[in-house]
């Protein structure tokens, strides 16, 4: 892959947010000597180096009631070296959609000789593992893991950790183009190769989102929600640096990857606030603004943003869905301890003007989970063993211990 070296970054405390990086070649060839020919503007990363990172990566695919054809096309796009973890919250009755998903994934595994870990978010065994690990926050009144994409992401992250992966990346299961999925996962690897593998978060900004406007194909750049979310995050940064900025382009990036160490340390927000909250959590804890929980400014946290070349086409879920995303993203910024009063009133006015808040209705707070380091991992692991053993396409490990290799021989 040939990719631009970021020209600028904004720094707050230990957090560095790099400017958007463009991709110049999806495949820059394999020869390692291409690195020597770099000219300081772009870097070429040999295919083998990309694969080496992917061998240590798990890709989590959250699913809720997506069409089987879509899920399959996402799996087709994930590069072979990655371990695939599907976390589903599809209904099991009146029609057992999750059973259909399992069957279709098993079929895929048979053709590809690949191993896929599948967990159902509402599986009582998963809830029991969280209870055993002393992490009851994620459970609802029924004693099961709460509904929501963030909760699915947490399960996927923990499975990646138990299976010994060093990186975890996410791709939505409603993507129509396997080629786009394939590129995202390459972009993730490129981000880690360029920015190191300690505390790094790689986020994808879609090149465009095709839609039909006046009967012609139109490639829109920014969605309704990402425009507002990025602007609010940039205003938050500007409030502390004193310089107006537009560095944040990936506030809502569903497509992102992190080092597992960082993923375990992160506090996740629920609902559609999960992605913008990454920025908030990192700035709250490492931005050197609040009396931080960790005062070490030498341990850099890097946020890198890569612009994909493939357009993004996913299932259209309607206006109510976009409204939820806007409210969720702005609410997480509004309720941050970092949000200055002036920005807070601007966000509230924005939500009210656009009709997302009723008369006198407050901006509701977003639930934020404690970091996963609070979970007793050994006890959680014991509870999840049954799910790990049920991996599709794998032979159960002989001694019942989690296997660290990602794919069958
Ligand atoms: P958008 O793409 O951000 O507009 O949101 P989507 O509704 O497409 O959701 C993003 C991804 O999360 C899709 O792959 C969904 O199938 C998945 N998803 C949504 N809700 C849940 C949930 O409650 N649990 C899990 N595991 N996945 C979910
Ligand atoms: Co979607």
Short mmCIF file of C-alpha atoms and ligand atoms in Angstrom, two decimals:
data_model
loop_
_atom_site.label_atom_id
_atom_site.label_comp_id
_atom_site.label_asym_id
_atom_site.label_seq_id
_atom_site.Cartn_x
_atom_site.Cartn_y
_atom_site.Cartn_z
CA UNK A 1 0.00 0.00 0.00
CA UNK A 2 1.29 3.49 -0.77
CA UNK A 3 0.05 6.07 1.65
CA UNK A 4 0.61 9.70 2.46
CA UNK A 5 2.64 10.68 5.52
CA UNK A 6 0.43 12.94 7.66
CA UNK A 7 1.37 16.56 7.15
CA UNK A 8 0.15 17.85 10.49
CA UNK A 9 -1.15 16.87 13.86
CA UNK A 10 -2.88 18.52 16.78
CA UNK A 11 -1.46 17.69 20.15
CA UNK A 12 -3.28 17.87 23.47
CA UNK A 13 -1.24 16.48 26.33
CA UNK A 14 -0.30 12.95 25.37
CA UNK A 15 -2.90 12.71 22.58
CA UNK A 16 -1.81 13.33 19.00
CA UNK A 17 -4.50 13.58 16.35
CA UNK A 18 -2.97 13.24 12.91
CA UNK A 19 -4.39 14.84 9.80
CA UNK A 20 -6.18 12.76 7.19
CA UNK A 21 -3.89 10.49 5.15
CA UNK A 22 -4.67 9.67 1.54
CA UNK A 23 -4.06 6.30 -0.01
CA UNK A 24 -2.13 6.43 -3.29
CA UNK A 25 -1.91 2.75 -4.16
CA UNK A 26 -3.93 -0.04 -2.65
CA UNK A 27 -1.08 -2.44 -3.37
CA UNK A 28 2.43 -1.01 -3.67
CA UNK A 29 4.07 -4.32 -4.42
CA UNK A 30 6.01 -6.68 -2.23
CA UNK A 31 9.62 -5.77 -2.43
CA UNK A 32 11.01 -4.45 0.86
CA UNK A 33 13.43 -2.13 -0.95
CA UNK A 34 10.57 0.15 -1.94
CA UNK A 35 10.81 1.63 1.54
CA UNK A 36 14.24 2.96 0.62
CA UNK A 37 12.72 4.93 -2.22
CA UNK A 38 10.32 6.85 -0.01
CA UNK A 39 10.55 10.55 -0.53
CA UNK A 40 9.19 11.90 2.75
CA UNK A 41 5.73 12.59 1.34
CA UNK A 42 4.41 9.08 0.89
CA UNK A 43 5.42 5.73 2.29
CA UNK A 44 5.05 2.40 0.59
CA UNK A 45 4.30 -0.52 2.81
CA UNK A 46 5.09 -3.91 1.30
CA UNK A 47 2.21 -6.38 1.10
CA UNK A 48 4.12 -8.79 3.33
CA UNK A 49 4.41 -6.21 6.12
CA UNK A 50 0.66 -5.57 5.90
CA UNK A 51 -0.02 -9.32 6.17
CA UNK A 52 2.28 -9.62 9.16
CA UNK A 53 0.19 -7.06 11.06
CA UNK A 54 -3.03 -8.76 9.93
CA UNK A 55 -1.80 -12.07 11.34
CA UNK A 56 -1.97 -10.43 14.75
CA UNK A 57 -5.34 -8.81 14.15
CA UNK A 58 -8.89 -9.83 14.97
CA UNK A 59 -11.74 -8.30 12.98
CA UNK A 60 -14.99 -7.94 14.89
CA UNK A 61 -18.18 -7.87 12.84
CA UNK A 62 -21.21 -6.65 14.81
CA UNK A 63 -24.50 -7.93 13.40
CA UNK A 64 -28.11 -7.09 14.06
CA UNK A 65 -30.69 -8.42 11.64
CA UNK A 66 -28.66 -7.83 8.51
CA UNK A 67 -29.36 -9.71 5.32
CA UNK A 68 -27.31 -12.89 5.09
CA UNK A 69 -26.00 -11.89 1.68
CA UNK A 70 -24.57 -8.72 3.18
CA UNK A 71 -22.89 -10.52 6.07
CA UNK A 72 -21.35 -12.95 3.63
CA UNK A 73 -20.03 -10.20 1.40
CA UNK A 74 -18.34 -8.61 4.42
CA UNK A 75 -16.69 -11.91 5.38
CA UNK A 76 -15.47 -12.33 1.81
CA UNK A 77 -13.62 -9.00 2.07
CA UNK A 78 -11.69 -9.72 5.28
CA UNK A 79 -8.09 -10.69 4.48
CA UNK A 80 -7.28 -14.30 5.29
CA UNK A 81 -4.66 -13.72 8.02
CA UNK A 82 -7.21 -11.98 10.29
CA UNK A 83 -9.18 -13.86 12.89
CA UNK A 84 -12.89 -13.14 12.39
CA UNK A 85 -15.21 -12.62 15.36
CA UNK A 86 -18.93 -12.19 14.67
CA UNK A 87 -21.03 -10.80 17.52
CA UNK A 88 -24.72 -11.00 16.75
CA UNK A 89 -27.73 -9.48 18.40
CA UNK A 90 -30.23 -10.78 15.85
CA UNK A 91 -33.53 -12.06 17.21
CA UNK A 92 -33.88 -15.77 17.96
CA UNK A 93 -37.67 -15.74 17.89
CA UNK A 94 -40.26 -15.96 16.42
CA UNK A 95 -37.77 -16.76 13.66
CA UNK A 96 -34.32 -17.84 14.78
CA UNK A 97 -32.34 -15.47 12.58
CA UNK A 98 -29.18 -16.20 14.47
CA UNK A 99 -29.40 -19.87 13.52
CA UNK A 100 -29.58 -18.83 9.87
CA UNK A 101 -26.51 -16.64 10.37
CA UNK A 102 -24.61 -19.55 11.91
CA UNK A 103 -25.50 -21.79 9.00
CA UNK A 104 -24.49 -19.28 6.41
CA UNK A 105 -21.18 -18.57 8.19
CA UNK A 106 -20.47 -22.30 8.54
CA UNK A 107 -20.97 -22.59 4.82
CA UNK A 108 -18.51 -19.76 4.24
CA UNK A 109 -15.97 -21.42 6.55
CA UNK A 110 -16.23 -24.65 4.66
CA UNK A 111 -15.30 -22.98 1.39
CA UNK A 112 -12.54 -20.81 2.82
CA UNK A 113 -11.15 -23.23 5.44
CA UNK A 114 -11.32 -20.28 7.77
CA UNK A 115 -12.12 -20.08 11.42
CA UNK A 116 -14.84 -17.75 12.67
CA UNK A 117 -15.77 -17.18 16.29
CA UNK A 118 -19.49 -16.45 16.69
CA UNK A 119 -21.08 -15.19 19.86
CA UNK A 120 -24.67 -14.16 20.47
CA UNK A 121 -24.88 -11.02 22.54
CA UNK A 122 -27.95 -12.26 24.46
CA UNK A 123 -26.52 -15.71 25.16
CA UNK A 124 -27.00 -16.33 28.92
CA UNK A 125 -23.50 -17.86 28.98
CA UNK A 126 -22.00 -14.52 27.90
CA UNK A 127 -23.98 -12.69 30.60
CA UNK A 128 -22.82 -15.23 33.20
CA UNK A 129 -19.20 -14.70 32.15
CA UNK A 130 -19.55 -10.93 32.68
CA UNK A 131 -21.18 -11.55 36.07
CA UNK A 132 -18.34 -13.91 37.03
CA UNK A 133 -15.81 -11.31 35.88
CA UNK A 134 -17.46 -8.74 38.16
CA UNK A 135 -18.59 -6.42 35.37
CA UNK A 136 -22.35 -6.19 36.01
CA UNK A 137 -22.68 -2.74 34.37
CA UNK A 138 -23.20 -4.35 30.97
CA UNK A 139 -26.20 -6.44 32.12
CA UNK A 140 -29.85 -5.33 31.90
CA UNK A 141 -32.85 -6.05 34.15
CA UNK A 142 -33.24 -9.48 32.57
CA UNK A 143 -29.66 -10.31 33.52
CA UNK A 144 -28.54 -10.43 29.88
CA UNK A 145 -26.03 -8.22 28.04
CA UNK A 146 -27.78 -4.99 27.01
CA UNK A 147 -28.81 -4.43 23.40
CA UNK A 148 -26.56 -2.17 21.37
CA UNK A 149 -23.63 -2.08 19.03
CA UNK A 150 -21.19 -0.88 21.71
CA UNK A 151 -22.00 -3.88 23.87
CA UNK A 152 -21.34 -6.17 20.89
CA UNK A 153 -18.04 -4.40 20.32
CA UNK A 154 -17.05 -4.97 23.94
CA UNK A 155 -17.73 -8.71 23.64
CA UNK A 156 -15.73 -8.83 20.40
CA UNK A 157 -12.80 -6.94 21.94
CA UNK A 158 -12.67 -9.33 24.88
CA UNK A 159 -12.76 -12.38 22.60
CA UNK A 160 -9.86 -10.89 20.61
CA UNK A 161 -7.99 -10.46 23.88
CA UNK A 162 -8.68 -14.03 25.00
CA UNK A 163 -7.47 -15.32 21.65
CA UNK A 164 -4.21 -13.48 22.06
CA UNK A 165 -4.52 -10.92 19.27
CA UNK A 166 -2.55 -7.68 19.40
CA UNK A 167 -4.91 -5.54 17.33
CA UNK A 168 -8.66 -5.40 17.03
CA UNK A 169 -10.52 -3.81 14.12
CA UNK A 170 -14.24 -3.36 13.44
CA UNK A 171 -16.19 -3.57 10.21
CA UNK A 172 -19.96 -3.17 9.98
CA UNK A 173 -21.87 -6.13 8.62
CA UNK A 174 -24.12 -4.12 6.30
CA UNK A 175 -21.50 -3.23 3.68
CA UNK A 176 -22.37 -3.96 0.07
CA UNK A 177 -18.79 -3.96 -1.23
CA UNK A 178 -16.33 -6.68 -0.18
CA UNK A 179 -13.60 -4.61 -1.83
CA UNK A 180 -14.26 -1.73 0.57
CA UNK A 181 -14.05 -4.07 3.57
CA UNK A 182 -10.79 -5.46 2.20
CA UNK A 183 -9.38 -1.96 1.92
CA UNK A 184 -10.42 -0.91 5.44
CA UNK A 185 -8.53 -3.83 6.93
CA UNK A 186 -5.45 -2.97 4.87
CA UNK A 187 -5.74 0.65 5.94
CA UNK A 188 -5.80 -0.50 9.58
CA UNK A 189 -2.57 -2.44 9.12
CA UNK A 190 -0.99 0.52 7.32
CA UNK A 191 -1.93 2.79 10.24
CA UNK A 192 -0.23 0.51 12.77
CA UNK A 193 2.85 0.17 10.56
CA UNK A 194 3.18 3.93 10.29
CA UNK A 195 2.23 4.97 13.81
CA UNK A 196 3.53 2.15 15.98
CA UNK A 197 1.73 -0.50 17.89
CA UNK A 198 1.54 0.78 21.44
CA UNK A 199 -1.43 3.06 21.93
CA UNK A 200 -2.74 3.65 18.47
CA UNK A 201 -6.24 4.14 17.13
CA UNK A 202 -6.76 4.02 13.35
CA UNK A 203 -9.99 5.48 11.96
CA UNK A 204 -11.31 5.41 8.44
CA UNK A 205 -12.89 8.40 6.74
CA UNK A 206 -14.92 7.14 3.81
CA UNK A 207 -13.93 8.54 0.50
CA UNK A 208 -17.58 9.00 -0.38
CA UNK A 209 -21.05 7.60 0.04
CA UNK A 210 -22.83 7.03 -3.26
CA UNK A 211 -26.50 7.96 -3.41
CA UNK A 212 -29.07 8.72 -6.04
CA UNK A 213 -29.76 12.44 -6.46
CA UNK A 214 -32.05 13.54 -9.29
CA UNK A 215 -31.78 10.14 -10.91
CA UNK A 216 -28.02 10.24 -11.13
CA UNK A 217 -25.33 8.74 -8.96
CA UNK A 218 -23.89 11.32 -6.60
CA UNK A 219 -20.83 10.70 -4.42
CA UNK A 220 -21.50 12.58 -1.20
CA UNK A 221 -18.55 13.26 1.05
CA UNK A 222 -20.02 13.98 4.45
CA UNK A 223 -23.18 12.54 5.96
CA UNK A 224 -25.60 14.60 8.02
CA UNK A 225 -24.35 13.16 11.25
CA UNK A 226 -20.61 13.15 10.60
CA UNK A 227 -20.67 16.80 9.60
CA UNK A 228 -22.16 17.86 12.93
CA UNK A 229 -20.11 15.44 15.00
CA UNK A 230 -16.76 16.45 13.44
CA UNK A 231 -17.55 20.13 13.81
CA UNK A 232 -18.37 19.71 17.51
CA UNK A 233 -15.20 17.71 18.21
CA UNK A 234 -13.10 20.29 16.37
CA UNK A 235 -14.72 23.08 18.37
CA UNK A 236 -13.87 21.22 21.56
CA UNK A 237 -10.21 20.97 20.51
CA UNK A 238 -10.11 24.62 19.48
CA UNK A 239 -11.45 25.63 22.88
CA UNK A 240 -8.28 24.24 24.44
CA UNK A 241 -5.64 25.04 21.83
CA UNK A 242 -6.97 28.51 21.04
CA UNK A 243 -6.58 27.79 17.33
CA UNK A 244 -9.46 26.92 15.05
CA UNK A 245 -8.99 23.47 13.55
CA UNK A 246 -10.67 21.01 11.23
CA UNK A 247 -8.33 18.12 11.96
CA UNK A 248 -11.05 15.68 13.10
CA UNK A 249 -12.65 13.99 10.10
CA UNK A 250 -13.64 10.68 11.70
CA UNK A 251 -15.90 11.49 14.66
CA UNK A 252 -18.43 8.82 13.70
CA UNK A 253 -16.02 6.27 12.21
CA UNK A 254 -17.64 2.86 12.65
CA UNK A 255 -14.65 1.51 10.78
CA UNK A 256 -11.75 1.73 13.21
CA UNK A 257 -9.05 -0.41 14.78
CA UNK A 258 -7.03 -0.20 17.98
CA UNK A 259 -4.18 -1.90 19.70
CA UNK A 260 -5.61 -4.31 22.20
CA UNK A 261 -3.88 -2.56 25.09
CA UNK A 262 -5.67 0.63 24.19
CA UNK A 263 -8.97 -1.15 23.57
CA UNK A 264 -8.87 -2.71 27.02
CA UNK A 265 -8.12 0.63 28.66
CA UNK A 266 -10.89 2.55 26.88
CA UNK A 267 -14.22 3.49 28.44
CA UNK A 268 -16.98 2.77 25.95
CA UNK A 269 -20.17 4.76 25.61
CA UNK A 270 -23.42 3.09 24.59
CA UNK A 271 -25.43 3.47 21.43
CA UNK A 272 -24.25 5.74 18.63
CA UNK A 273 -22.07 7.67 21.02
CA UNK A 274 -19.51 4.88 21.04
CA UNK A 275 -17.32 6.15 18.22
CA UNK A 276 -17.18 9.89 19.05
CA UNK A 277 -16.67 8.94 22.67
CA UNK A 278 -13.28 7.43 21.77
CA UNK A 279 -12.04 10.99 21.23
CA UNK A 280 -13.67 12.21 24.42
CA UNK A 281 -12.31 9.40 26.56
CA UNK A 282 -8.76 9.75 25.24
CA UNK A 283 -8.80 13.53 25.69
CA UNK A 284 -10.32 13.28 29.17
CA UNK A 285 -7.72 10.82 30.29
CA UNK A 286 -4.59 11.69 28.34
CA UNK A 287 -5.23 15.23 27.13
CA UNK A 288 -3.47 16.80 30.11
CA UNK A 289 -6.47 19.06 30.71
CA UNK A 290 -8.27 17.54 33.67
CA UNK A 291 -6.31 16.38 36.68
CA UNK A 292 -5.85 13.15 34.76
CA UNK A 293 -6.20 9.66 36.04
CA UNK A 294 -2.84 9.00 34.42
CA UNK A 295 -0.49 11.93 34.42
CA UNK A 296 2.16 10.40 32.15
CA UNK A 297 2.49 12.70 29.16
CA UNK A 298 5.35 10.71 27.63
CA UNK A 299 3.16 7.73 26.75
CA UNK A 300 1.73 9.05 23.50
CA UNK A 301 -1.71 8.05 22.29
CA UNK A 302 -1.93 8.38 18.52
CA UNK A 303 -5.13 8.81 16.56
CA UNK A 304 -4.54 8.31 12.87
CA UNK A 305 -7.15 8.99 10.18
CA UNK A 306 -7.01 7.37 6.78
CA UNK A 307 -9.19 8.22 3.82
CA UNK A 308 -10.31 5.06 2.06
CA UNK A 309 -10.42 4.98 -1.75
CA UNK A 310 -13.47 2.77 -1.99
CA UNK A 311 -16.87 4.39 -1.68
CA UNK A 312 -18.95 3.21 1.24
CA UNK A 313 -22.33 1.74 0.50
CA UNK A 314 -24.28 0.27 3.37
CA UNK A 315 -27.89 -0.55 4.19
CA UNK A 316 -30.02 2.59 4.45
CA UNK A 317 -31.72 2.59 7.84
CA UNK A 318 -33.72 5.78 7.50
CA UNK A 319 -34.02 9.19 9.08
CA UNK A 320 -34.82 8.13 12.64
CA UNK A 321 -31.53 6.31 12.66
CA UNK A 322 -29.61 9.41 11.57
CA UNK A 323 -31.40 11.44 14.26
CA UNK A 324 -30.29 8.94 16.93
CA UNK A 325 -26.74 9.22 15.69
CA UNK A 326 -26.74 13.00 15.80
CA UNK A 327 -28.24 13.15 19.28
CA UNK A 328 -25.90 10.42 20.57
CA UNK A 329 -22.75 12.00 19.18
CA UNK A 330 -23.49 15.54 20.31
CA UNK A 331 -24.68 14.36 23.74
CA UNK A 332 -21.41 12.60 24.45
CA UNK A 333 -19.51 15.83 23.73
CA UNK A 334 -22.06 17.93 25.66
CA UNK A 335 -21.73 15.75 28.77
CA UNK A 336 -17.95 15.51 28.73
CA UNK A 337 -16.18 17.07 31.67
CA UNK A 338 -14.11 18.85 29.02
CA UNK A 339 -16.98 20.64 27.33
CA UNK A 340 -16.76 24.40 28.01
CA UNK A 341 -20.07 26.14 28.89
CA UNK A 342 -20.13 28.11 25.63
CA UNK A 343 -19.86 24.97 23.50
CA UNK A 344 -22.42 23.26 25.69
CA UNK A 345 -25.03 25.92 25.00
CA UNK A 346 -24.17 25.91 21.30
CA UNK A 347 -24.70 22.15 21.08
CA UNK A 348 -27.98 22.34 22.95
CA UNK A 349 -29.18 25.14 20.66
CA UNK A 350 -28.11 23.14 17.60
CA UNK A 351 -30.08 20.09 18.71
CA UNK A 352 -33.13 22.17 19.56
CA UNK A 353 -33.09 24.15 16.32
CA UNK A 354 -32.82 21.03 14.22
CA UNK A 355 -35.81 19.58 16.06
CA UNK A 356 -33.94 16.78 17.83
CA UNK A 357 -34.87 18.04 21.28
CA UNK A 358 -38.39 18.83 22.42
CA UNK A 359 -39.38 22.02 24.29
CA UNK A 360 -37.69 21.92 27.71
CA UNK A 361 -36.24 18.50 27.02
CA UNK A 362 -32.68 18.18 28.37
CA UNK A 363 -29.76 16.58 26.51
CA UNK A 364 -29.85 13.13 28.00
CA UNK A 365 -26.67 11.70 29.48
CA UNK A 366 -25.06 8.71 27.80
CA UNK A 367 -24.17 5.57 29.70
CA UNK A 368 -20.41 5.04 29.85
CA UNK A 369 -18.92 1.69 30.84
CA UNK A 370 -15.87 1.35 33.04
CA UNK A 371 -12.70 0.34 31.24
CA UNK A 372 -12.29 -3.37 30.52
CA UNK A 373 -9.28 -3.50 32.80
CA UNK A 374 -11.92 -3.51 35.59
CA UNK A 375 -13.09 -6.94 34.48
CA UNK A 376 -11.56 -10.03 36.12
CA UNK A 377 -10.30 -11.52 32.88
CA UNK A 378 -9.47 -15.00 34.14
CA UNK A 379 -12.97 -15.56 35.52
CA UNK A 380 -14.56 -14.07 32.41
CA UNK A 381 -12.38 -16.35 30.25
CA UNK A 382 -13.53 -19.44 32.11
CA UNK A 383 -17.14 -18.50 31.40
CA UNK A 384 -16.45 -17.88 27.70
CA UNK A 385 -14.61 -21.15 27.09
CA UNK A 386 -17.75 -22.84 25.81
CA UNK A 387 -18.18 -20.14 23.16
CA UNK A 388 -14.51 -20.32 22.14
CA UNK A 389 -14.77 -24.10 21.77
CA UNK A 390 -17.77 -23.73 19.48
CA UNK A 391 -15.74 -21.83 16.90
CA UNK A 392 -16.87 -22.65 13.43
CA UNK A 393 -14.24 -24.18 11.21
CA UNK A 394 -11.98 -25.00 14.14
CA UNK A 395 -11.21 -28.15 16.03
CA UNK A 396 -11.75 -27.71 19.75
CA UNK A 397 -8.48 -27.22 21.59
CA UNK A 398 -7.31 -30.42 23.28
CA UNK A 399 -6.72 -29.00 26.76
CA UNK A 400 -9.53 -26.51 26.75
CA UNK A 401 -7.09 -23.59 26.76
CA UNK A 402 -7.67 -20.69 24.39
CA UNK A 403 -5.73 -21.17 21.18
CA UNK A 404 -3.56 -18.31 20.07
CA UNK A 405 -3.30 -19.15 16.42
CA UNK A 406 -5.92 -17.54 14.26
CA UNK A 407 -6.64 -20.17 11.66
CA UNK A 408 -6.64 -23.91 11.19
CA UNK A 409 -3.76 -25.57 9.43
P1 LIG B 1 -24.62 2.93 10.86
O1 LIG B 1 -23.97 2.17 9.77
O2 LIG B 1 -23.65 3.61 11.78
O3 LIG B 1 -25.67 3.85 10.36
O4 LIG B 1 -25.36 1.93 11.85
P2 LIG B 1 -25.90 0.45 11.58
O5 LIG B 1 -27.29 0.37 12.10
O6 LIG B 1 -25.65 0.00 10.19
O7 LIG B 1 -25.05 -0.37 12.61
C1 LIG B 1 -23.68 -0.57 12.44
C2 LIG B 1 -23.37 -2.05 12.60
O8 LIG B 1 -23.67 -2.50 13.92
C3 LIG B 1 -24.17 -2.95 11.65
O9 LIG B 1 -23.30 -3.96 11.23
C4 LIG B 1 -25.27 -3.51 12.55
O10 LIG B 1 -25.71 -4.77 12.10
C5 LIG B 1 -24.56 -3.60 13.88
N1 LIG B 1 -25.45 -3.49 15.07
C6 LIG B 1 -26.46 -2.59 15.27
N2 LIG B 1 -27.03 -2.80 16.49
C7 LIG B 1 -26.36 -3.84 17.06
C8 LIG B 1 -26.49 -4.55 18.32
O11 LIG B 1 -27.34 -4.27 19.16
N3 LIG B 1 -25.59 -5.55 18.55
C9 LIG B 1 -24.63 -5.92 17.64
N4 LIG B 1 -23.82 -6.95 17.96
N5 LIG B 1 -24.52 -5.31 16.44
C10 LIG B 1 -25.36 -4.27 16.16
CO1 LIG B 2 -24.65 0.79 8.45
#
